[in-house]
Amino acid sequence: MSDASDDILAATYRALCEHGYADLTMQRIADRSDRSKAALHYHYDTKEDLLQAFLDDLLAQFESQLDCEATDPGKRLDQFVEAVFDPAREGGQRFPVALLEIKAQAPYHQAYRDRLAAVDERMREIVSDAVRDGVEADQFASRDPDVVARFVVTLISGAHAREVGLGEEPAATRSLVEEYLDETLDRDGGSD
Amino acid sequence: MSDASDDILAATYRALCEHGYADLTMQRIADRSDRSKAALHYHYDTKEDLLQAFLDDLLAQFESQLDCEATDPGKRLDQFVEAVFDPAREGGQRFPVALLEIKAQAPYHQAYRDRLAAVDERMREIVSDAVRDGVEADQFASRDPDVVARFVVTLISGAHAREVGLGEEPAATRSLVEEYLDETLDRDGGSD
């Protein structure tokens, strides 16, 4: 990704945290960057185009938090839970709020829905691959990897909605996810 | 509740389905009722006041779908799942969208957050009471009722966010909830 894109997407993140999705404008994003609104439009035609690139970048950032070298299935699950529930990000609770607004807009923007679906599919893939490998290696009890993955991503979706709608700490769901994985896969807590 | 309130809250539901939360105005609610905007303001000072009453009514409607006469814990759980995943309501997928918008606004409206928390607390109470009774009657395996309840409501929050954000059928989560309850409580499917 070019420096310009990096800078614009970082400004988008800051503007989303400050104004939310509904009040996000190209001008407000420009105000949070070193670039003019015209310069933004040179890279992205519309706010929707920019948001698509932003959501793609979010997925890339999530991937970068996962250590592809890890081979132990238990370690991979632990790392996934860590990346989901303790993302290295500034902006506190305001970003989850903006992201929930974007989810609420998804029925009207197929491009958002596609990106959100890509993130969800990637999360399900990481969990189901790790479960499959762990079951094959006799480290985990025999379970359907896709069912386990679906449980985990649904709890994660719930954690997000509850953080915003109820002000509930995501840690409350994190411990549910860990307990579920330990019990379902018959493993003892984290593997490190 | 008075006829006027009934009529206004029904108009609010229709206006929310049509315009979403962000574009909801007292005028638009009046347009969907037989009353003037001034008449609406006679009952509710602001859009926020009206929305509070609307969320209170939503909880009351949910309660009314549950049969308080049922004593069998398994039947009560089945009935709860039915009320959550198959609510008798018009408007299709548009109401869940509006409700997710309201959840995204909750950090800025304590009154919304209080109402959403009341619905959630009531749901947790129904599940944990049924689990507690079923464990005491030796119908269910011994589990912590509060943990089971938390698991269930988090899956339900997830189902809502996924229905809107990903276009996923709530039935996908419904079967997860049923599977979770059956396995965790060691019971065989529904009890009827």
CSV table of C-alpha atoms in Angstrom, one decimal:
chain,number,residue,atom,x,y,z
A,1,MET,CA,0.0,0.0,0.0
A,2,SER,CA,1.3,3.5,-0.8
A,3,ASP,CA,2.1,6.1,1.8
A,4,ALA,CA,-0.8,8.1,0.6
A,5,SER,CA,-3.3,5.3,1.2
A,6,ASP,CA,-1.7,4.6,4.6
A,7,ASP,CA,-2.1,8.2,5.6
A,8,ILE,CA,-5.7,8.5,4.3
A,9,LEU,CA,-6.8,5.3,5.9
A,10,ALA,CA,-5.3,6.4,9.2
A,11,ALA,CA,-7.2,9.7,8.9
A,12,THR,CA,-10.3,7.7,8.1
A,13,TYR,CA,-9.9,5.8,11.3
A,14,ARG,CA,-9.4,9.0,13.4
A,15,ALA,CA,-12.4,10.7,11.7
A,16,LEU,CA,-14.6,7.6,12.3
A,17,CYS,CA,-13.7,7.6,16.0
A,18,GLU,CA,-14.4,11.3,16.2
A,19,HIS,CA,-17.6,11.7,14.2
A,20,GLY,CA,-19.0,8.2,13.8
A,21,TYR,CA,-20.1,6.8,10.4
A,22,ALA,CA,-23.2,8.9,9.9
A,23,ASP,CA,-21.4,12.2,10.2
A,24,LEU,CA,-18.3,11.0,8.3
A,25,THR,CA,-17.5,13.2,5.2
A,26,MET,CA,-14.6,13.4,2.9
A,27,GLN,CA,-13.9,16.9,4.3
A,28,ARG,CA,-13.7,15.6,7.8
A,29,ILE,CA,-11.3,12.9,6.8
A,30,ALA,CA,-9.2,15.4,4.9
A,31,ASP,CA,-9.2,17.6,8.1
A,32,ARG,CA,-7.6,14.7,10.0
A,33,SER,CA,-4.9,14.1,7.4
A,34,ASP,CA,-2.2,16.3,5.7
A,35,ARG,CA,-4.1,16.2,2.5
A,36,SER,CA,-6.8,18.3,0.8
A,37,LYS,CA,-10.3,16.9,0.1
A,38,ALA,CA,-9.4,17.1,-3.6
A,39,ALA,CA,-6.3,14.9,-3.0
A,40,LEU,CA,-8.6,12.4,-1.2
A,41,HIS,CA,-10.9,12.3,-4.2
A,42,TYR,CA,-7.9,11.6,-6.5
A,43,HIS,CA,-7.5,8.3,-4.6
A,44,TYR,CA,-11.1,7.5,-3.8
A,45,ASP,CA,-14.1,8.6,-5.8
A,46,THR,CA,-16.6,8.5,-3.0
A,47,LYS,CA,-16.9,7.9,0.8
A,48,GLU,CA,-18.1,4.4,0.0
A,49,ASP,CA,-15.0,3.6,-2.0
A,50,LEU,CA,-12.8,4.9,0.8
A,51,LEU,CA,-14.8,2.9,3.4
A,52,GLN,CA,-14.3,-0.3,1.2
A,53,ALA,CA,-10.5,0.3,1.2
A,54,PHE,CA,-10.7,0.9,5.0
A,55,LEU,CA,-12.5,-2.4,5.6
A,56,ASP,CA,-10.0,-4.2,3.4
A,57,ASP,CA,-7.2,-2.7,5.4
A,58,LEU,CA,-8.9,-3.7,8.7
A,59,LEU,CA,-8.8,-7.3,7.5
A,60,ALA,CA,-5.1,-7.0,6.5
A,61,GLN,CA,-4.3,-5.6,10.0
A,62,PHE,CA,-6.1,-8.4,11.6
A,63,GLU,CA,-4.1,-11.0,9.6
A,64,SER,CA,-0.9,-9.2,10.5
A,65,GLN,CA,-1.6,-9.8,14.2
A,66,LEU,CA,-1.6,-13.5,13.6
A,67,ASP,CA,1.7,-15.3,13.6
A,68,CYS,CA,1.6,-17.5,10.5
A,69,GLU,CA,4.6,-19.4,11.9
A,70,ALA,CA,2.7,-21.0,14.8
A,71,THR,CA,2.0,-24.6,14.0
A,72,ASP,CA,0.5,-25.8,17.3
A,73,PRO,CA,-3.3,-25.8,16.9
A,74,GLY,CA,-3.9,-24.8,20.5
A,75,LYS,CA,-1.4,-21.9,20.2
A,76,ARG,CA,-3.1,-20.8,17.0
A,77,LEU,CA,-6.5,-20.6,18.8
A,78,ASP,CA,-5.1,-18.7,21.7
A,79,GLN,CA,-3.5,-16.2,19.3
A,80,PHE,CA,-6.7,-15.8,17.4
A,81,VAL,CA,-8.6,-15.0,20.6
A,82,GLU,CA,-5.9,-12.6,21.6
A,83,ALA,CA,-6.0,-10.8,18.2
A,84,VAL,CA,-9.8,-10.5,18.3
A,85,PHE,CA,-10.2,-9.4,21.9
A,86,ASP,CA,-7.1,-7.3,22.4
A,87,PRO,CA,-6.5,-5.6,19.1
A,88,ALA,CA,-3.6,-3.0,19.2
A,89,ARG,CA,-5.7,0.1,18.4
A,90,GLU,CA,-6.1,3.6,19.7
A,91,GLY,CA,-9.5,5.3,19.9
A,92,GLY,CA,-10.9,3.2,22.7
A,93,GLN,CA,-14.6,2.4,22.5
A,94,ARG,CA,-15.3,4.8,19.7
A,95,PHE,CA,-14.1,2.6,16.9
A,96,PRO,CA,-16.4,-0.3,17.9
A,97,VAL,CA,-19.3,2.2,17.8
A,98,ALA,CA,-18.4,3.3,14.3
A,99,LEU,CA,-18.0,-0.3,13.2
A,100,LEU,CA,-21.5,-1.2,14.5
A,101,GLU,CA,-22.9,1.8,12.5
A,102,ILE,CA,-21.2,0.4,9.4
A,103,LYS,CA,-22.8,-3.1,10.1
A,104,ALA,CA,-26.2,-1.4,10.4
A,105,GLN,CA,-25.5,0.2,6.9
A,106,ALA,CA,-24.5,-3.1,5.3
A,107,PRO,CA,-28.0,-3.9,4.0
A,108,TYR,CA,-27.8,-0.8,1.9
A,109,HIS,CA,-24.1,-1.1,0.8
A,110,GLN,CA,-23.3,-4.5,-0.8
A,111,ALA,CA,-19.6,-3.5,-0.8
A,112,TYR,CA,-19.6,-3.2,3.0
A,113,ARG,CA,-21.4,-6.4,3.4
A,114,ASP,CA,-18.8,-8.2,1.1
A,115,ARG,CA,-16.0,-6.9,3.3
A,116,LEU,CA,-17.6,-7.8,6.5
A,117,ALA,CA,-18.4,-11.2,5.1
A,118,ALA,CA,-14.7,-11.6,4.1
A,119,VAL,CA,-13.5,-10.8,7.7
A,120,ASP,CA,-16.0,-13.3,9.1
A,121,GLU,CA,-15.1,-16.0,6.6
A,122,ARG,CA,-11.4,-15.6,7.4
A,123,MET,CA,-12.1,-15.8,11.2
A,124,ARG,CA,-14.2,-19.0,10.7
A,125,GLU,CA,-11.4,-20.4,8.5
A,126,ILE,CA,-8.7,-19.8,11.1
A,127,VAL,CA,-10.8,-21.5,13.9
A,128,SER,CA,-11.9,-24.4,11.8
A,129,ASP,CA,-8.4,-25.1,10.4
A,130,ALA,CA,-7.0,-25.1,13.9
A,131,VAL,CA,-9.7,-27.3,15.3
A,132,ARG,CA,-9.3,-29.8,12.4
A,133,ASP,CA,-5.6,-30.0,12.8
A,134,GLY,CA,-5.9,-30.4,16.6
A,135,VAL,CA,-8.5,-33.2,16.2
A,136,GLU,CA,-6.3,-34.9,13.6
A,137,ALA,CA,-3.3,-34.7,16.0
A,138,ASP,CA,-5.4,-36.1,18.8
A,139,GLN,CA,-4.8,-32.9,20.8
A,140,PHE,CA,-8.6,-32.0,20.8
A,141,ALA,CA,-11.7,-34.1,21.3
A,142,SER,CA,-13.4,-35.0,18.0
A,143,ARG,CA,-15.7,-32.1,17.0
A,144,ASP,CA,-17.1,-30.7,13.8
A,145,PRO,CA,-14.6,-27.9,13.0
A,146,ASP,CA,-17.2,-25.8,11.2
A,147,VAL,CA,-19.7,-25.9,14.0
A,148,VAL,CA,-17.0,-24.9,16.6
A,149,ALA,CA,-16.0,-22.0,14.2
A,150,ARG,CA,-19.6,-20.9,13.9
A,151,PHE,CA,-20.0,-20.8,17.6
A,152,VAL,CA,-16.9,-18.7,18.1
A,153,VAL,CA,-17.6,-16.1,15.4
A,154,THR,CA,-21.2,-15.7,16.6
A,155,LEU,CA,-20.0,-15.1,20.1
A,156,ILE,CA,-17.5,-12.6,18.7
A,157,SER,CA,-20.3,-10.8,16.8
A,158,GLY,CA,-22.3,-10.8,20.1
A,159,ALA,CA,-19.3,-9.4,22.0
A,160,HIS,CA,-19.2,-6.4,19.6
A,161,ALA,CA,-22.9,-5.6,19.7
A,162,ARG,CA,-22.9,-5.9,23.5
A,163,GLU,CA,-19.8,-3.7,24.0
A,164,VAL,CA,-21.6,-0.9,22.1
A,165,GLY,CA,-25.3,-1.5,23.0
A,166,LEU,CA,-24.9,-2.4,26.6
A,167,GLY,CA,-21.4,-1.1,27.5
A,168,GLU,CA,-20.4,-4.6,28.4
A,169,GLU,CA,-16.6,-5.3,28.6
A,170,PRO,CA,-15.5,-7.6,25.7
A,171,ALA,CA,-13.5,-9.5,28.4
A,172,ALA,CA,-16.9,-11.0,29.6
A,173,THR,CA,-17.3,-12.7,26.2
A,174,ARG,CA,-13.6,-13.5,25.9
A,175,SER,CA,-13.8,-15.7,28.9
A,176,LEU,CA,-17.0,-17.4,27.5
A,177,VAL,CA,-15.1,-18.1,24.3
A,178,GLU,CA,-12.1,-19.6,26.1
A,179,GLU,CA,-14.3,-21.7,28.4
A,180,TYR,CA,-16.3,-22.9,25.4
A,181,LEU,CA,-13.1,-23.9,23.5
A,182,ASP,CA,-11.6,-25.6,26.5
A,183,GLU,CA,-14.7,-27.6,27.3
A,184,THR,CA,-15.7,-28.4,23.7
A,185,LEU,CA,-12.2,-29.5,22.7
A,186,ASP,CA,-11.5,-31.0,26.0
A,187,ARG,CA,-8.3,-29.0,26.5
A,188,ASP,CA,-6.9,-27.4,29.7
A,189,GLY,CA,-7.0,-23.6,29.3
A,190,GLY,CA,-4.4,-21.9,27.1
A,191,SER,CA,-1.6,-24.0,25.7
A,192,ASP,CA,1.3,-21.9,26.9
B,1,MET,CA,-51.4,1.6,27.8
B,2,SER,CA,-53.8,4.1,26.2
B,3,ASP,CA,-55.1,3.8,22.7
B,4,ALA,CA,-53.2,6.9,21.8
B,5,SER,CA,-49.9,5.4,23.0
B,6,ASP,CA,-50.7,2.1,21.2
B,7,ASP,CA,-51.3,4.0,17.9
B,8,ILE,CA,-48.2,6.2,18.3
B,9,LEU,CA,-45.9,3.3,19.1
B,10,ALA,CA,-47.3,1.3,16.1
B,11,ALA,CA,-46.6,4.3,13.9
B,12,THR,CA,-43.1,4.5,15.4
B,13,TYR,CA,-42.5,0.9,14.4
B,14,ARG,CA,-43.7,1.5,10.8
B,15,ALA,CA,-41.6,4.7,10.5
B,16,LEU,CA,-38.5,3.0,11.9
B,17,CYS,CA,-38.9,0.2,9.3
B,18,GLU,CA,-39.4,2.7,6.5
B,19,HIS,CA,-36.8,5.3,7.4
B,20,GLY,CA,-34.4,3.7,9.9
B,21,TYR,CA,-33.3,5.4,13.1
B,22,ALA,CA,-31.1,8.1,11.7
B,23,ASP,CA,-33.8,9.5,9.5
B,24,LEU,CA,-36.6,9.1,12.0
B,25,THR,CA,-38.4,12.4,12.8
B,26,MET,CA,-41.6,13.2,14.8
B,27,GLN,CA,-43.1,14.4,11.5
B,28,ARG,CA,-42.4,11.0,9.8
B,29,ILE,CA,-43.9,9.2,12.8
B,30,ALA,CA,-47.0,11.5,12.6
B,31,ASP,CA,-47.2,10.7,8.8
B,32,ARG,CA,-47.5,7.0,9.6
B,33,SER,CA,-50.3,7.6,12.2
B,34,ASP,CA,-53.7,9.3,12.3
B,35,ARG,CA,-52.3,12.0,14.5
B,36,SER,CA,-50.6,15.4,14.0
B,37,LYS,CA,-47.0,16.1,15.0
B,38,ALA,CA,-48.4,18.4,17.7
B,39,ALA,CA,-50.5,15.6,19.1
B,40,LEU,CA,-47.4,13.4,19.2
B,41,HIS,CA,-45.5,16.1,21.1
B,42,TYR,CA,-48.4,16.2,23.6
B,43,HIS,CA,-47.6,12.6,24.6
B,44,TYR,CA,-43.8,12.7,24.1
B,45,ASP,CA,-41.6,15.7,24.4
B,46,THR,CA,-38.8,14.5,22.1
B,47,LYS,CA,-37.9,11.7,19.7
B,48,GLU,CA,-35.7,10.3,22.5
B,49,ASP,CA,-38.7,10.1,24.9
B,50,LEU,CA,-40.8,8.4,22.2
B,51,LEU,CA,-38.0,5.9,21.5
B,52,GLN,CA,-37.7,5.1,25.2
B,53,ALA,CA,-41.4,4.3,25.4
B,54,PHE,CA,-41.0,2.2,22.2
B,55,LEU,CA,-38.2,0.2,23.7
B,56,ASP,CA,-40.3,-0.4,26.9
B,57,ASP,CA,-43.1,-1.6,24.8
B,58,LEU,CA,-40.8,-4.0,22.9
B,59,LEU,CA,-39.9,-5.6,26.2
B,60,ALA,CA,-43.6,-5.8,27.2
B,61,GLN,CA,-44.4,-7.5,23.8
B,62,PHE,CA,-41.5,-10.0,24.3
B,63,GLU,CA,-42.9,-10.9,27.8
B,64,SER,CA,-46.4,-11.4,26.3
B,65,GLN,CA,-45.0,-14.0,23.9
B,66,LEU,CA,-43.9,-16.1,26.9
B,67,ASP,CA,-46.5,-18.3,28.5
B,68,CYS,CA,-46.1,-17.7,32.2
B,69,GLU,CA,-48.2,-20.8,33.0
B,70,ALA,CA,-45.5,-23.2,31.6
B,71,THR,CA,-43.8,-24.9,34.6
B,72,ASP,CA,-41.6,-27.5,32.8
B,73,PRO,CA,-38.1,-26.0,32.6
B,74,GLY,CA,-37.4,-27.6,29.2
B,75,LYS,CA,-40.7,-26.2,27.8
B,76,ARG,CA,-39.8,-22.7,29.1
B,77,LEU,CA,-36.4,-22.8,27.3
B,78,ASP,CA,-38.0,-24.0,24.1
B,79,GLN,CA,-40.6,-21.2,24.3
B,80,PHE,CA,-37.9,-18.6,25.0
B,81,VAL,CA,-36.0,-19.7,21.9
B,82,GLU,CA,-39.2,-19.5,19.9
B,83,ALA,CA,-40.1,-16.0,21.1
B,84,VAL,CA,-36.6,-14.7,20.4
B,85,PHE,CA,-36.1,-16.2,16.9
B,86,ASP,CA,-39.6,-16.2,15.6
B,87,PRO,CA,-41.1,-13.0,16.8
B,88,ALA,CA,-44.6,-12.2,15.5
B,89,ARG,CA,-43.8,-9.0,13.7
B,90,GLU,CA,-44.3,-7.4,10.3
B,91,GLY,CA,-41.7,-5.3,8.5
B,92,GLY,CA,-39.3,-8.2,7.7
B,93,GLN,CA,-35.5,-7.5,8.0
B,94,ARG,CA,-36.0,-3.7,8.3
B,95,PHE,CA,-36.8,-3.7,12.0
B,96,PRO,CA,-33.6,-5.6,13.0
B,97,VAL,CA,-31.7,-2.9,11.0
B,98,ALA,CA,-33.3,-0.1,12.9
B,99,LEU,CA,-32.7,-1.8,16.2
B,100,LEU,CA,-29.0,-2.2,15.4
B,101,GLU,CA,-28.9,1.5,14.6
B,102,ILE,CA,-30.4,2.1,18.0
B,103,LYS,CA,-27.8,-0.1,19.6
B,104,ALA,CA,-25.1,1.9,17.8
B,105,GLN,CA,-26.6,5.1,19.4
B,106,ALA,CA,-26.7,3.6,22.9
B,107,PRO,CA,-23.3,5.0,24.0
B,108,TYR,CA,-24.8,8.5,23.4
B,109,HIS,CA,-28.2,7.9,24.9
B,110,GLN,CA,-28.2,6.5,28.5
B,111,ALA,CA,-32.0,5.9,28.3
B,112,TYR,CA,-31.6,3.6,25.3
B,113,ARG,CA,-28.8,1.8,27.0
B,114,ASP,CA,-31.0,1.3,30.1
B,115,ARG,CA,-33.8,-0.2,28.1
B,116,LEU,CA,-31.6,-2.5,26.1
B,117,ALA,CA,-30.0,-3.6,29.3
B,118,ALA,CA,-33.4,-4.3,30.8
B,119,VAL,CA,-34.3,-6.6,27.8
B,120,ASP,CA,-31.0,-8.4,28.1
B,121,GLU,CA,-31.3,-8.8,31.9
B,122,ARG,CA,-34.8,-10.2,31.5
B,123,MET,CA,-33.6,-12.7,28.9
B,124,ARG,CA,-30.8,-13.8,31.1
B,125,GLU,CA,-33.2,-14.2,34.0
B,126,ILE,CA,-35.6,-16.4,32.0
B,127,VAL,CA,-32.8,-18.7,30.9
B,128,SER,CA,-31.0,-18.9,34.2
B,129,ASP,CA,-34.3,-19.5,36.2
B,130,ALA,CA,-35.2,-22.3,33.8
B,131,VAL,CA,-31.7,-23.9,34.0
B,132,ARG,CA,-31.7,-23.6,37.8
B,133,ASP,CA,-35.1,-25.3,38.1
B,134,GLY,CA,-34.2,-28.0,35.6
B,135,VAL,CA,-30.9,-28.8,37.4
B,136,GLU,CA,-32.7,-28.9,40.8
B,137,ALA,CA,-35.3,-31.3,39.3
B,138,ASP,CA,-32.6,-33.5,37.9
B,139,GLN,CA,-33.9,-32.9,34.4
B,140,PHE,CA,-30.7,-31.1,33.3
B,141,ALA,CA,-27.0,-31.8,33.9
B,142,SER,CA,-25.6,-29.7,36.7
B,143,ARG,CA,-24.4,-26.4,35.2
B,144,ASP,CA,-23.9,-22.8,36.4
B,145,PRO,CA,-27.3,-21.2,35.3
B,146,ASP,CA,-25.7,-17.7,35.0
B,147,VAL,CA,-23.0,-19.0,32.7
B,148,VAL,CA,-25.5,-20.8,30.5
B,149,ALA,CA,-27.7,-17.7,30.4
B,150,ARG,CA,-24.7,-15.4,29.4
B,151,PHE,CA,-23.7,-17.8,26.7
B,152,VAL,CA,-27.3,-17.8,25.2
B,153,VAL,CA,-27.8,-14.0,25.3
B,154,THR,CA,-24.4,-13.4,23.7
B,155,LEU,CA,-25.3,-15.8,20.9
B,156,ILE,CA,-28.6,-13.9,20.5
B,157,SER,CA,-26.8,-10.6,20.3
B,158,GLY,CA,-24.5,-12.2,17.7
B,159,ALA,CA,-27.5,-13.5,15.7
B,160,HIS,CA,-28.9,-9.9,15.5
B,161,ALA,CA,-25.6,-8.3,14.4
B,162,ARG,CA,-25.0,-11.1,11.8
B,163,GLU,CA,-28.5,-10.9,10.4
B,164,VAL,CA,-28.0,-7.2,9.7
B,165,GLY,CA,-24.3,-7.0,8.9
B,166,LEU,CA,-23.9,-10.2,7.0
B,167,GLY,CA,-27.4,-11.0,5.8
B,168,GLU,CA,-27.2,-14.3,7.7
B,169,GLU,CA,-30.4,-16.1,8.6
B,170,PRO,CA,-31.2,-16.0,12.3
B,171,ALA,CA,-32.1,-19.7,12.0
B,172,ALA,CA,-28.4,-20.4,11.6
B,173,THR,CA,-27.8,-19.2,15.2
B,174,ARG,CA,-31.1,-20.6,16.4
B,175,SER,CA,-29.8,-24.1,15.7
B,176,LEU,CA,-26.5,-23.3,17.5
B,177,VAL,CA,-28.5,-22.1,20.6
B,178,GLU,CA,-30.6,-25.3,20.5
B,179,GLU,CA,-27.5,-27.5,20.1
B,180,TYR,CA,-25.7,-25.7,22.9
B,181,LEU,CA,-28.6,-26.1,25.3
B,182,ASP,CA,-29.2,-29.8,24.4
B,183,GLU,CA,-25.5,-30.6,24.8
B,184,THR,CA,-24.7,-28.5,27.8
B,185,LEU,CA,-27.8,-29.5,29.8
B,186,ASP,CA,-27.6,-33.1,28.4
B,187,ARG,CA,-31.2,-33.1,27.2
B,188,ASP,CA,-32.6,-34.5,23.9
B,189,GLY,CA,-33.7,-31.7,21.6
B,190,GLY,CA,-37.0,-29.9,22.5
B,191,SER,CA,-39.2,-31.3,25.3
B,192,ASP,CA,-42.4,-31.5,23.3
